[in-house]
Tab-separated table of N, CA, C and O and ligand atoms in Angstrom:
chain	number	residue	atom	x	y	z
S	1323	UNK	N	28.445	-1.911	-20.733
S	1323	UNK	CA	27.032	-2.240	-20.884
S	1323	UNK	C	26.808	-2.960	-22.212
S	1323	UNK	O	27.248	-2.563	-23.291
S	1324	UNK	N	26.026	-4.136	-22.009
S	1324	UNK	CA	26.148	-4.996	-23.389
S	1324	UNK	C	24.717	-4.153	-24.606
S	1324	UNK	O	23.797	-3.455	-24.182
S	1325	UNK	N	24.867	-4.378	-25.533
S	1325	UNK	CA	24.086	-4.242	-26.396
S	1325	UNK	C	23.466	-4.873	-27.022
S	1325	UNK	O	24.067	-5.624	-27.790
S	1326	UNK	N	21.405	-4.905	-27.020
S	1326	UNK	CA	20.806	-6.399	-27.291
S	1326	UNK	C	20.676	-6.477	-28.691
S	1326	UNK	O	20.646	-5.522	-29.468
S	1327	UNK	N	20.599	-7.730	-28.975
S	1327	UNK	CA	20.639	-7.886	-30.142
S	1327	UNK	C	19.068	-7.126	-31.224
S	1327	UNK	O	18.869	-7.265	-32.431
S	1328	UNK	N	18.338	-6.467	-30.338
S	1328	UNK	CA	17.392	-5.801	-30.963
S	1328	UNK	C	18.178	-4.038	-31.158
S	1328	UNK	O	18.159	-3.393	-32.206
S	1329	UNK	N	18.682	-3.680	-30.106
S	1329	UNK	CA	19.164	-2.572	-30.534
S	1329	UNK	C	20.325	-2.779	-31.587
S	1329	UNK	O	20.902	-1.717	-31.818
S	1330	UNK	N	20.689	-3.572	-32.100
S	1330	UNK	CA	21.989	-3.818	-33.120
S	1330	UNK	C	20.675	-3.592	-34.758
S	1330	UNK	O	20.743	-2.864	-35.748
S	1331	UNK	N	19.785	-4.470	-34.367
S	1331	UNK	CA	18.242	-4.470	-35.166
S	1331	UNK	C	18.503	-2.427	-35.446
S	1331	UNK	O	19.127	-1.795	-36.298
S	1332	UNK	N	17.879	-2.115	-34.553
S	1332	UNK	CA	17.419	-0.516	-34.587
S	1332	UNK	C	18.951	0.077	-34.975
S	1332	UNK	O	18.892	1.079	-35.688
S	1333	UNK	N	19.962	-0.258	-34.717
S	1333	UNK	CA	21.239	0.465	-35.354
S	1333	UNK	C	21.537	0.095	-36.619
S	1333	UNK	O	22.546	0.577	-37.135
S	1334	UNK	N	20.678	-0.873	-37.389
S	1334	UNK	CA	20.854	-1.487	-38.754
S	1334	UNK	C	22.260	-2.455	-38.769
S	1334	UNK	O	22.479	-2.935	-39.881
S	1335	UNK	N	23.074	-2.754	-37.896
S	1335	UNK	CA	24.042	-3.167	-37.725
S	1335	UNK	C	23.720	-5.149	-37.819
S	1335	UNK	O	24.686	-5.902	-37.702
S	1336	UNK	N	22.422	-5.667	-38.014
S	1336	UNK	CA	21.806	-6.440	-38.273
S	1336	UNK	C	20.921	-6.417	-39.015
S	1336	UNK	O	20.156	-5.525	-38.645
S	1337	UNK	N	20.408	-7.103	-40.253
S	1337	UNK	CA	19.089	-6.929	-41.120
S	1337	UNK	C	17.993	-7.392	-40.415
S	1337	UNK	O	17.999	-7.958	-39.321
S	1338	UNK	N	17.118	-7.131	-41.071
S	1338	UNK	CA	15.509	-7.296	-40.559
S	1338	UNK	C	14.873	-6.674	-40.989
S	1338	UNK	O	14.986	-5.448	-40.977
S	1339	UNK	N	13.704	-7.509	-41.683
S	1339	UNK	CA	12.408	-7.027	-42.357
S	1339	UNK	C	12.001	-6.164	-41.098
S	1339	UNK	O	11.802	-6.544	-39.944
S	1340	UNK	N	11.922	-4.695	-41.727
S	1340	UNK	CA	11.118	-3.435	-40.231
S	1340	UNK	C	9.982	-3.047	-41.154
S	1340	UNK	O	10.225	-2.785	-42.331
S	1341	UNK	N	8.916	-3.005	-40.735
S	1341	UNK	CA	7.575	-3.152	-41.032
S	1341	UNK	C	6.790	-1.666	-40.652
S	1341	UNK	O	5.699	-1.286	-41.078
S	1342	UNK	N	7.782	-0.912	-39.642
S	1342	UNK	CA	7.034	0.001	-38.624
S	1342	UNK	C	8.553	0.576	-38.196
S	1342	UNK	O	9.613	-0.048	-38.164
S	1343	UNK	N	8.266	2.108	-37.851
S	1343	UNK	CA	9.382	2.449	-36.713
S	1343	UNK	C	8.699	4.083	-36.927
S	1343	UNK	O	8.082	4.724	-37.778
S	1344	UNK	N	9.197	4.231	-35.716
S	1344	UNK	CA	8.895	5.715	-35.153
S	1344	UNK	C	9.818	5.873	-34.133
S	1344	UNK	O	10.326	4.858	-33.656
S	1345	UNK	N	10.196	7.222	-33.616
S	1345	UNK	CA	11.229	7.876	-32.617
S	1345	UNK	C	11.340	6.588	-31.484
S	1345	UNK	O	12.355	6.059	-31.031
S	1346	UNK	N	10.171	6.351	-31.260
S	1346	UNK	CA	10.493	5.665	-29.851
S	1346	UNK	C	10.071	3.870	-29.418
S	1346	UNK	O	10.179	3.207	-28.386
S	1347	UNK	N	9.469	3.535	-31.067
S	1347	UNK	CA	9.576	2.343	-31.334
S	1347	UNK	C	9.777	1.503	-32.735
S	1347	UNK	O	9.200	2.127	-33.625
S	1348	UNK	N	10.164	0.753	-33.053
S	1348	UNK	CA	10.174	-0.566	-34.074
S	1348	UNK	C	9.696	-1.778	-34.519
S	1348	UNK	O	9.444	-2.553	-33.596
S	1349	UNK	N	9.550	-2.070	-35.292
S	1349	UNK	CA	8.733	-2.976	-35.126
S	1349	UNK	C	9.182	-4.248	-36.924
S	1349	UNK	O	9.035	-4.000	-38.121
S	1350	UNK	N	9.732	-5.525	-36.184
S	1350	UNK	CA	10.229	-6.088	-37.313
S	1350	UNK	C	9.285	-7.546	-37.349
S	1350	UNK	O	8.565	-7.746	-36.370
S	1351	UNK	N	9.285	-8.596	-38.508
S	1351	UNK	CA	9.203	-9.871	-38.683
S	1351	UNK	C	9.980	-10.915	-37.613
S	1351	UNK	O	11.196	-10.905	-37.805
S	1352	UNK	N	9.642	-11.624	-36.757
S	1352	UNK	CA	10.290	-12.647	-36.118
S	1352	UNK	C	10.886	-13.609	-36.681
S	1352	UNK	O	10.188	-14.511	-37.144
S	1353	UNK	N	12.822	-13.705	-36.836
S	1353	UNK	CA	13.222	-14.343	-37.927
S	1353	UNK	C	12.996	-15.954	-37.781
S	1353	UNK	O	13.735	-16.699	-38.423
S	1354	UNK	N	12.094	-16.432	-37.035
S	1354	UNK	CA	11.595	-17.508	-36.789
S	1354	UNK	C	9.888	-17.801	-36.373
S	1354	UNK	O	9.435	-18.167	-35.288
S	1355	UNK	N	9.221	-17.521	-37.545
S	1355	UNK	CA	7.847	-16.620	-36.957
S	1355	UNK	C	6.982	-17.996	-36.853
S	1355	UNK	O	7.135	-18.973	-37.586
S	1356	UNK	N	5.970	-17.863	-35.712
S	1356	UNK	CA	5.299	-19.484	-35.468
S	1356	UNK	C	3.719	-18.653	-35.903
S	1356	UNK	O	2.802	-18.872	-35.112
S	1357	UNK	N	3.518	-18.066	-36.673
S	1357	UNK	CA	2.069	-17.340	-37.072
S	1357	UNK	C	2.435	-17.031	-38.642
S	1357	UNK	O	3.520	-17.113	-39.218
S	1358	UNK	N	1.651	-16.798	-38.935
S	1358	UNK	CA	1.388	-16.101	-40.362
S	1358	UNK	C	1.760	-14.971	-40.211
S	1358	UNK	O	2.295	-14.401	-41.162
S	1359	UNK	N	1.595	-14.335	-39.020
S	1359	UNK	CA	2.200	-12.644	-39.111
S	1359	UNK	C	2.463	-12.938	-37.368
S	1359	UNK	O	1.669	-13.117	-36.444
S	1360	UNK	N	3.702	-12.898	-37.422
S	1360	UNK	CA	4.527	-12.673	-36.269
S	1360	UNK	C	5.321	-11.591	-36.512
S	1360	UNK	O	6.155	-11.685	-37.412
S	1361	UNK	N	5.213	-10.449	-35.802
S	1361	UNK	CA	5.827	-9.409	-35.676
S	1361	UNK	C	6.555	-8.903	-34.255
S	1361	UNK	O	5.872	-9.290	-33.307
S	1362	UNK	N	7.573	-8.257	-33.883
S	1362	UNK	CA	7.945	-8.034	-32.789
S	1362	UNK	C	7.565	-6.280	-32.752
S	1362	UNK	O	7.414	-5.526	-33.713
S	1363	UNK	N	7.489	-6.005	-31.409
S	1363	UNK	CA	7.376	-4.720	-31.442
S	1363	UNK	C	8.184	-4.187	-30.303
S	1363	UNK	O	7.633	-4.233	-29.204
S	1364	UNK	N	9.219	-3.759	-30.357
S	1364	UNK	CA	9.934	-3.046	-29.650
S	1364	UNK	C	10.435	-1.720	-28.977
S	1364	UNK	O	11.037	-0.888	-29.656
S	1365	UNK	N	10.253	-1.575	-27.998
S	1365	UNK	CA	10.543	0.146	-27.508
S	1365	UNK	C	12.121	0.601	-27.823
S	1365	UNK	O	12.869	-0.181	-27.236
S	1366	UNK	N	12.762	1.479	-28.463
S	1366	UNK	CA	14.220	1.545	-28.954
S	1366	UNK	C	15.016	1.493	-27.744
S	1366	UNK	O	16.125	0.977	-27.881
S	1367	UNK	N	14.529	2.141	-25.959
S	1367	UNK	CA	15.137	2.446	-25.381
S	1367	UNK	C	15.728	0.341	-24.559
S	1367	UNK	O	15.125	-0.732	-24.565
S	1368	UNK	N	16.842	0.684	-24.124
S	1368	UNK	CA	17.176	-0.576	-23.552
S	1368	UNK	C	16.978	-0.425	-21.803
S	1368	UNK	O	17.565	-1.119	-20.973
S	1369	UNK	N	16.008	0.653	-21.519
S	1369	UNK	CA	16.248	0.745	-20.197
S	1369	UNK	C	15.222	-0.524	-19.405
S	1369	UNK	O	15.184	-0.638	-18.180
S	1370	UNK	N	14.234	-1.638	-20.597
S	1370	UNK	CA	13.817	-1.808	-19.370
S	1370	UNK	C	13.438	-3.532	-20.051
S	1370	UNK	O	12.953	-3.674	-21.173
S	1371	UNK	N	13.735	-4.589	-19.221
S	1371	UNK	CA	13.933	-5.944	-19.611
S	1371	UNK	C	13.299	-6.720	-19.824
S	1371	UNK	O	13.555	-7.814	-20.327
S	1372	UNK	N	11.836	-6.068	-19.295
S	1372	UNK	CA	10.850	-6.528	-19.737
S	1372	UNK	C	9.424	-6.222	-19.381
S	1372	UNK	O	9.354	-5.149	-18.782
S	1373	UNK	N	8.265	-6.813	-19.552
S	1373	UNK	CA	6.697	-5.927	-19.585
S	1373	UNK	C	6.684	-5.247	-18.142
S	1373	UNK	O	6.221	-4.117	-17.982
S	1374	UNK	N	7.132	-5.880	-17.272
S	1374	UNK	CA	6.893	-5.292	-15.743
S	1374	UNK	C	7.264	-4.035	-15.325
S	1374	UNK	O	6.678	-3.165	-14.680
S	1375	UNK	N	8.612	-4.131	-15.938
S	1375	UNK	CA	9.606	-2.675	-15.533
S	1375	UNK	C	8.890	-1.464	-16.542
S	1375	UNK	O	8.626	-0.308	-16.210
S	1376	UNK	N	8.712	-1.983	-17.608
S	1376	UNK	CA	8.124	-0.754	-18.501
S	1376	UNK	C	7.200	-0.822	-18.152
S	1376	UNK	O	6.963	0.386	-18.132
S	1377	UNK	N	6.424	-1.215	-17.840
S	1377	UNK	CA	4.629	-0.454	-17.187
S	1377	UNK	C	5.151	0.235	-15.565
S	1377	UNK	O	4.791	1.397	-15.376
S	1378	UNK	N	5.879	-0.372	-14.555
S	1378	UNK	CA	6.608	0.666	-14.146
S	1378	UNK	C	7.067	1.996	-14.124
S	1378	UNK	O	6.768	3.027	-13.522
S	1379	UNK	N	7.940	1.629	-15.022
S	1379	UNK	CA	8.516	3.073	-15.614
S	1379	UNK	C	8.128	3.850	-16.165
S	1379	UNK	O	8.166	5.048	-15.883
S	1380	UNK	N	7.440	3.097	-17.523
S	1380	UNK	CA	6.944	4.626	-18.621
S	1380	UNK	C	5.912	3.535	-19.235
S	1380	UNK	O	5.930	2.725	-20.162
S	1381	UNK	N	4.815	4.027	-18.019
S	1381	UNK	CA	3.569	3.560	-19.264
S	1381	UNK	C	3.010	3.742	-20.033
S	1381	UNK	O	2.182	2.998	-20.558
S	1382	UNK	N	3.468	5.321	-20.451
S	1382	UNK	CA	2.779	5.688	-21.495
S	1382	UNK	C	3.312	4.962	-23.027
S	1382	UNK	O	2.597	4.759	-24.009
S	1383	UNK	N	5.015	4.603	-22.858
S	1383	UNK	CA	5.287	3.702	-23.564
S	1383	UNK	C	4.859	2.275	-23.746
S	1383	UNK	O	4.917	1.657	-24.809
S	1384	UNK	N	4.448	1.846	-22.665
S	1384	UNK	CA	3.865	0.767	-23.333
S	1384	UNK	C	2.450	0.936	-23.335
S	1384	UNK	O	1.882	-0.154	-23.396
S	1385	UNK	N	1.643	1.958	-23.287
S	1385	UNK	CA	0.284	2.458	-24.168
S	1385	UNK	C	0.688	2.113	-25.755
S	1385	UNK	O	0.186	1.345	-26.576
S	1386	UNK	N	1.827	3.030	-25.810
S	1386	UNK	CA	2.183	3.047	-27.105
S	1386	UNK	C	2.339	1.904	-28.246
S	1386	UNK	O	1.670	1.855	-29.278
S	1387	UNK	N	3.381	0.971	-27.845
S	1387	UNK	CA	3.964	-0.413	-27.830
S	1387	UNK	C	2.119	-1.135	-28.100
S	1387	UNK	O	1.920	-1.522	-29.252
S	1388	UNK	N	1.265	-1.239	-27.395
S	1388	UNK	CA	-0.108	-1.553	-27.540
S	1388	UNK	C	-0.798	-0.772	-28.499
S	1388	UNK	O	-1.654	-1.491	-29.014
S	1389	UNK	N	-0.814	0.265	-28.929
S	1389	UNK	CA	-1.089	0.881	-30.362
S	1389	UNK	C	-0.572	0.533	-31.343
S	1389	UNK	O	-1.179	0.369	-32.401
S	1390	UNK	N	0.758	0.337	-31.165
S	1390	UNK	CA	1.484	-0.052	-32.308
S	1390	UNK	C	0.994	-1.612	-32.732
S	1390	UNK	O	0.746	-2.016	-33.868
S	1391	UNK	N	0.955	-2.088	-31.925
S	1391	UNK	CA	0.293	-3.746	-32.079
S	1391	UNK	C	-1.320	-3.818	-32.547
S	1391	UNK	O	-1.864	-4.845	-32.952
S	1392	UNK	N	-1.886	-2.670	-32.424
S	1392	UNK	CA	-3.013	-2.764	-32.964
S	1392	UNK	C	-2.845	-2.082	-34.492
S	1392	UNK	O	-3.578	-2.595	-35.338
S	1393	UNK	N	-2.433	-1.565	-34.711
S	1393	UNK	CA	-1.844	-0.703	-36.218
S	1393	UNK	C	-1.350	-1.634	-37.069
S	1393	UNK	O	-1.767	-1.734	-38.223
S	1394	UNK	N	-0.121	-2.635	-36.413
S	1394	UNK	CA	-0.040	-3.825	-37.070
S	1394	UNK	C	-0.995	-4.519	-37.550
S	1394	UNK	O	-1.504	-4.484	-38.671
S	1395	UNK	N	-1.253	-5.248	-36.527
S	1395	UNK	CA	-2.629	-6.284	-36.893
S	1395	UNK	C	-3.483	-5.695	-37.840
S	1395	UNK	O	-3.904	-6.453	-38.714
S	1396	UNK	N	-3.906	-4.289	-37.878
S	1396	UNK	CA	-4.739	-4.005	-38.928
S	1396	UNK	C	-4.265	-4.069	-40.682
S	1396	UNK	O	-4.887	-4.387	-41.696
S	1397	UNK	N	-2.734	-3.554	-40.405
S	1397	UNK	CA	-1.963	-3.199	-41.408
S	1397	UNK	C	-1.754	-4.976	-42.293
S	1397	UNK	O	-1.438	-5.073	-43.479
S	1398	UNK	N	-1.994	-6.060	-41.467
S	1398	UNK	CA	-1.313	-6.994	-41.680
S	1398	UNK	C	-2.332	-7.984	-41.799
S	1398	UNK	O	-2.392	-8.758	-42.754
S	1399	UNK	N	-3.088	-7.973	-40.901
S	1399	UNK	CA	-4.290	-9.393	-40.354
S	1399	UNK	C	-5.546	-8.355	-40.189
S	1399	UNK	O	-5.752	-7.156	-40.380
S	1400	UNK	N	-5.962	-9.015	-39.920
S	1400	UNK	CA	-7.688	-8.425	-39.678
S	1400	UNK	C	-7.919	-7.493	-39.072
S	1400	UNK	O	-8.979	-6.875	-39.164
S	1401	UNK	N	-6.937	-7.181	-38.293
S	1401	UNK	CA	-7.166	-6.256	-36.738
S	1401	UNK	C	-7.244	-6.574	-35.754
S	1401	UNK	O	-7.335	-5.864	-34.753
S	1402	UNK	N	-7.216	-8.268	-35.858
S	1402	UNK	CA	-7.140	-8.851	-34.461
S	1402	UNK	C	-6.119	-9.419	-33.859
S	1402	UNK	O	-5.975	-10.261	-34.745
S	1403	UNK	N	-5.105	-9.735	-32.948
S	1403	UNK	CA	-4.088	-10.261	-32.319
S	1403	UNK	C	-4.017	-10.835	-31.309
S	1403	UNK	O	-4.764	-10.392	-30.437
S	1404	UNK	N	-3.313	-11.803	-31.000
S	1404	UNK	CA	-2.704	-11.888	-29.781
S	1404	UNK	C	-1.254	-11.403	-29.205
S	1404	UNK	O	-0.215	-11.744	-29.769
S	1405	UNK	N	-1.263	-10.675	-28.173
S	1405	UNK	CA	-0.120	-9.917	-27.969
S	1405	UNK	C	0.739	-10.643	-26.680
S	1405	UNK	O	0.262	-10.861	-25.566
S	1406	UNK	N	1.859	-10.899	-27.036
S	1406	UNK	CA	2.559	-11.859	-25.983
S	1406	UNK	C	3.995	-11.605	-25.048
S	1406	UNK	O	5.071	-11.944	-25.541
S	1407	UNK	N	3.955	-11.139	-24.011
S	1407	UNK	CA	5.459	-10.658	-23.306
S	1407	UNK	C	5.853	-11.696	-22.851
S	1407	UNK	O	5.495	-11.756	-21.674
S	1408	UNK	N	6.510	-12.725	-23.202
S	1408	UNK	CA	7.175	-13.443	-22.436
S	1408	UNK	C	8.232	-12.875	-21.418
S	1408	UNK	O	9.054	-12.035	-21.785
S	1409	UNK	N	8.186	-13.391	-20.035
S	1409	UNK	CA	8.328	-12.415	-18.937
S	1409	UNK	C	9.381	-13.362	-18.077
S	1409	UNK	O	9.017	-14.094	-17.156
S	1410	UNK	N	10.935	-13.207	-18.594
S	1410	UNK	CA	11.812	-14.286	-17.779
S	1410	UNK	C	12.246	-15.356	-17.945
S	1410	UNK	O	11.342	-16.184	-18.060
S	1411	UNK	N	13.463	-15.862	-18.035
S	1411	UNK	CA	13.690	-17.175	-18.899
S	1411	UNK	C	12.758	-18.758	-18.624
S	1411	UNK	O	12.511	-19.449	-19.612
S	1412	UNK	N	12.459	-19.057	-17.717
S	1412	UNK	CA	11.303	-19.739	-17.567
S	1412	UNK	C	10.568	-19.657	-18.561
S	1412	UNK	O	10.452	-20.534	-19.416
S	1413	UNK	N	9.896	-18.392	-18.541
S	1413	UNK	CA	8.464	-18.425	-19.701
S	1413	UNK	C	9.184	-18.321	-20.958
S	1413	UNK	O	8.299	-18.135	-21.792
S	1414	UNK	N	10.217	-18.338	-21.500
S	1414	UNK	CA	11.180	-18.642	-22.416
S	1414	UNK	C	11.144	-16.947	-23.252
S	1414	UNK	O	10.674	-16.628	-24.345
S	1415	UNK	N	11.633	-16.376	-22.521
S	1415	UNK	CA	12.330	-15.093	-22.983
S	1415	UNK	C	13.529	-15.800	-22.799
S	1415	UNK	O	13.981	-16.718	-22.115
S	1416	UNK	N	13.925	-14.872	-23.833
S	1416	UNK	CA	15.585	-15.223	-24.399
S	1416	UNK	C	16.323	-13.776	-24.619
S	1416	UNK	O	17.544	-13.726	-24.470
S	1417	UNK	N	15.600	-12.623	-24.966
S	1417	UNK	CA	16.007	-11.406	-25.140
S	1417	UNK	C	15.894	-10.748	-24.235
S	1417	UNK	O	14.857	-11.227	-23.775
S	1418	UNK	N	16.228	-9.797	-23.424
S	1418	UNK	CA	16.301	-9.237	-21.952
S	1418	UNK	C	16.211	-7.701	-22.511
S	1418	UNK	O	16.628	-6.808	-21.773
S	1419	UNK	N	15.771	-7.428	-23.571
S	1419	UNK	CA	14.996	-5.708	-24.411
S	1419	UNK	C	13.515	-6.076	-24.722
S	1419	UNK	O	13.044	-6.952	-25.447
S	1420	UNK	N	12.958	-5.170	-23.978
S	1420	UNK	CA	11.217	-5.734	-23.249
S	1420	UNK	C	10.629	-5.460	-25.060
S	1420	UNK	O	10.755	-4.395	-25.666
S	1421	UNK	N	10.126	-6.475	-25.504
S	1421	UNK	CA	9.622	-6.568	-26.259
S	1421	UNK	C	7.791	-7.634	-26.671
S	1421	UNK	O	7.399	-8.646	-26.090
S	1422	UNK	N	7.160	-6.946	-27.714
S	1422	UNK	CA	5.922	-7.601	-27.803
S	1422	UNK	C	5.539	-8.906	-28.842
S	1422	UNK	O	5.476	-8.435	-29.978
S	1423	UNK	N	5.326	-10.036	-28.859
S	1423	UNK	CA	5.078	-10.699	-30.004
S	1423	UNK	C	3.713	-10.712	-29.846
S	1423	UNK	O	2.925	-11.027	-28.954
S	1424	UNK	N	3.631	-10.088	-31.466
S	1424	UNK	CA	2.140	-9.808	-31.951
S	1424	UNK	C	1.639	-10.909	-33.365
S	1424	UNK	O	1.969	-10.501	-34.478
S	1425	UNK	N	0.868	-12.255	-33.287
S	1425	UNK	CA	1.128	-12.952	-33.688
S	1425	UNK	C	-0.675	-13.201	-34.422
S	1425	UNK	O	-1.416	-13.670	-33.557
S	1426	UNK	N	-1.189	-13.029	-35.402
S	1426	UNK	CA	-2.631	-12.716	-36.146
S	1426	UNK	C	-2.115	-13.600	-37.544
S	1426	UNK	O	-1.126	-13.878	-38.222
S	1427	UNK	N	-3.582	-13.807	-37.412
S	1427	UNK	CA	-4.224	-14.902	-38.852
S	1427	UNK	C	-4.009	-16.008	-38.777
S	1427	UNK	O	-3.051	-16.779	-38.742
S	1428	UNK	N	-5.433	-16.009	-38.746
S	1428	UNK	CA	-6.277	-17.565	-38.275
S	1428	UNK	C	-5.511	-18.163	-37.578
S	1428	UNK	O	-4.929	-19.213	-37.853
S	1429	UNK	N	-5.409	-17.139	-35.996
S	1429	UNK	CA	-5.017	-18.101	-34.531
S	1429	UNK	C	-6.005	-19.135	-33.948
S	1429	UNK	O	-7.199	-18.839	-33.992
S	1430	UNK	N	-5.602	-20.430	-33.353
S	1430	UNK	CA	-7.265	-20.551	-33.091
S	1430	UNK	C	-6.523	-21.051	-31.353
S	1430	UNK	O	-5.341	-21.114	-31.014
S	1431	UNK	N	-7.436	-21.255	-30.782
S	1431	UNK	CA	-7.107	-21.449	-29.204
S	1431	UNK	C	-6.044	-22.350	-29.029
S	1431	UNK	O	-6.084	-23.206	-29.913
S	1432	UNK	N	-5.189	-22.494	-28.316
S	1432	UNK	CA	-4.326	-23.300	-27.884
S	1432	UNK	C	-3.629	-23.919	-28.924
S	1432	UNK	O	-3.316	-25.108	-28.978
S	1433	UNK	N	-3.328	-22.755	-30.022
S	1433	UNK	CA	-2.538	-23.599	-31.014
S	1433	UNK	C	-0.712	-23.127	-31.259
S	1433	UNK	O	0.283	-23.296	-31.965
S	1434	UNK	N	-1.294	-22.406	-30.007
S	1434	UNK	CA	0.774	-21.474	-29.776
S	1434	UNK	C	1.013	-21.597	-28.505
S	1434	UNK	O	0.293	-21.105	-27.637
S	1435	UNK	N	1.976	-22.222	-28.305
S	1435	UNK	CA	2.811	-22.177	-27.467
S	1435	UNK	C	3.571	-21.039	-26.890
S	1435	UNK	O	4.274	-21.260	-25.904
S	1436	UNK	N	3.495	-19.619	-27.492
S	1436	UNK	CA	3.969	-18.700	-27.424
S	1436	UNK	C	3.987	-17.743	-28.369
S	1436	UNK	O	4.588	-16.688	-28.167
I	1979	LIG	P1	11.615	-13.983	-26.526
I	1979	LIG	O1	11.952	-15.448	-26.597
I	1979	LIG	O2	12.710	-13.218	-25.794
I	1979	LIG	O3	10.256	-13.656	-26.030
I	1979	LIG	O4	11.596	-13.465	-28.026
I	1979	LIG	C1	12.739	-13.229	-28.772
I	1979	LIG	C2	12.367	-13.422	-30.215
I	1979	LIG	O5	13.345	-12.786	-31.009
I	1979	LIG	C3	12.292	-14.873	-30.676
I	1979	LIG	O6	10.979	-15.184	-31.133
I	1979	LIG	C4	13.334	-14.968	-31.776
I	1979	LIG	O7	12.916	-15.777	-32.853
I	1979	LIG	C5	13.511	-13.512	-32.192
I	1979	LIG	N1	14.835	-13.195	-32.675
I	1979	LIG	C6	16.026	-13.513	-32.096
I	1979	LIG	N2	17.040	-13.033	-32.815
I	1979	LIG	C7	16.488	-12.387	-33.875
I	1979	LIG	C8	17.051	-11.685	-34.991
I	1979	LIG	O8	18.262	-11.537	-35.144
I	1979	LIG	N3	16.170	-11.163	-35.890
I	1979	LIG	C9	14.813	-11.286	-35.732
I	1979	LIG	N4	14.057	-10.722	-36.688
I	1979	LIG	N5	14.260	-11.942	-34.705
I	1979	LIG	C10	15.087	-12.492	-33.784
């Protein structure tokens, strides 16, 4: 079973500014951030590849994963965000460990691509 490059993140076995972490999530800087505060927010477990399967599976985790993105944004930006699952290589996921980009300060409409 391969290991994603976010859980290598959560094993410290890779650096990364971590901003946030608790038992059952993390939460680092996007080492290529297209916002002023691009943050990722990640569930530690690798069971699920992306937003679909985890609201599936354990929604209370991604309740959570959505708290955590609001805690950010406050901690960081105003309190306001846009929260983004890219869902499948098409919509240009590249990481297959279901994760959130939470991306605040001074977004204005149609100025991200993602
Ligand atoms: P996706 O394209 O799957 O929605 O998002 C993956 C994100 O992970 C991308 O925005 C990419 O910049 C970020 N990323 C990939 N590798 C690393 C890394 O090693 N460290 C950090 N901090 N971000 C990464």
């Amino acid at each position: 079973m391969s290991t994603s490059i976010f859980s290598r993140i959560i094993d410290r076995e890779i650096p990364a500014d971590i901003v946030l972490e608790t038992d059952r999530m993390i939460a680092f800087r996007d080492i290529a951030p297209k916002a002023a505060v691009h943050i990722l927010v990640v569930p530690k477990t690798e069971d699920y590849a992306n937003v679909v399967e985890l609201a599936a599976g354990d929604p209370q985790l991604l309740a959570e994963l959505v708290a955590t993105a609001q805690q950010i944004a406050e901690e960081h930006a105003n309190g306001e965000f846009r929260l983004i699952f890219n869902t499948g290589p098409s919509s240009g996921q590249t990481v297959f460990h279901v994760h959130a980009h939470v991306l605040s300060g001074a977004l204005e409409e149609g100025s991200l691509g993602r």
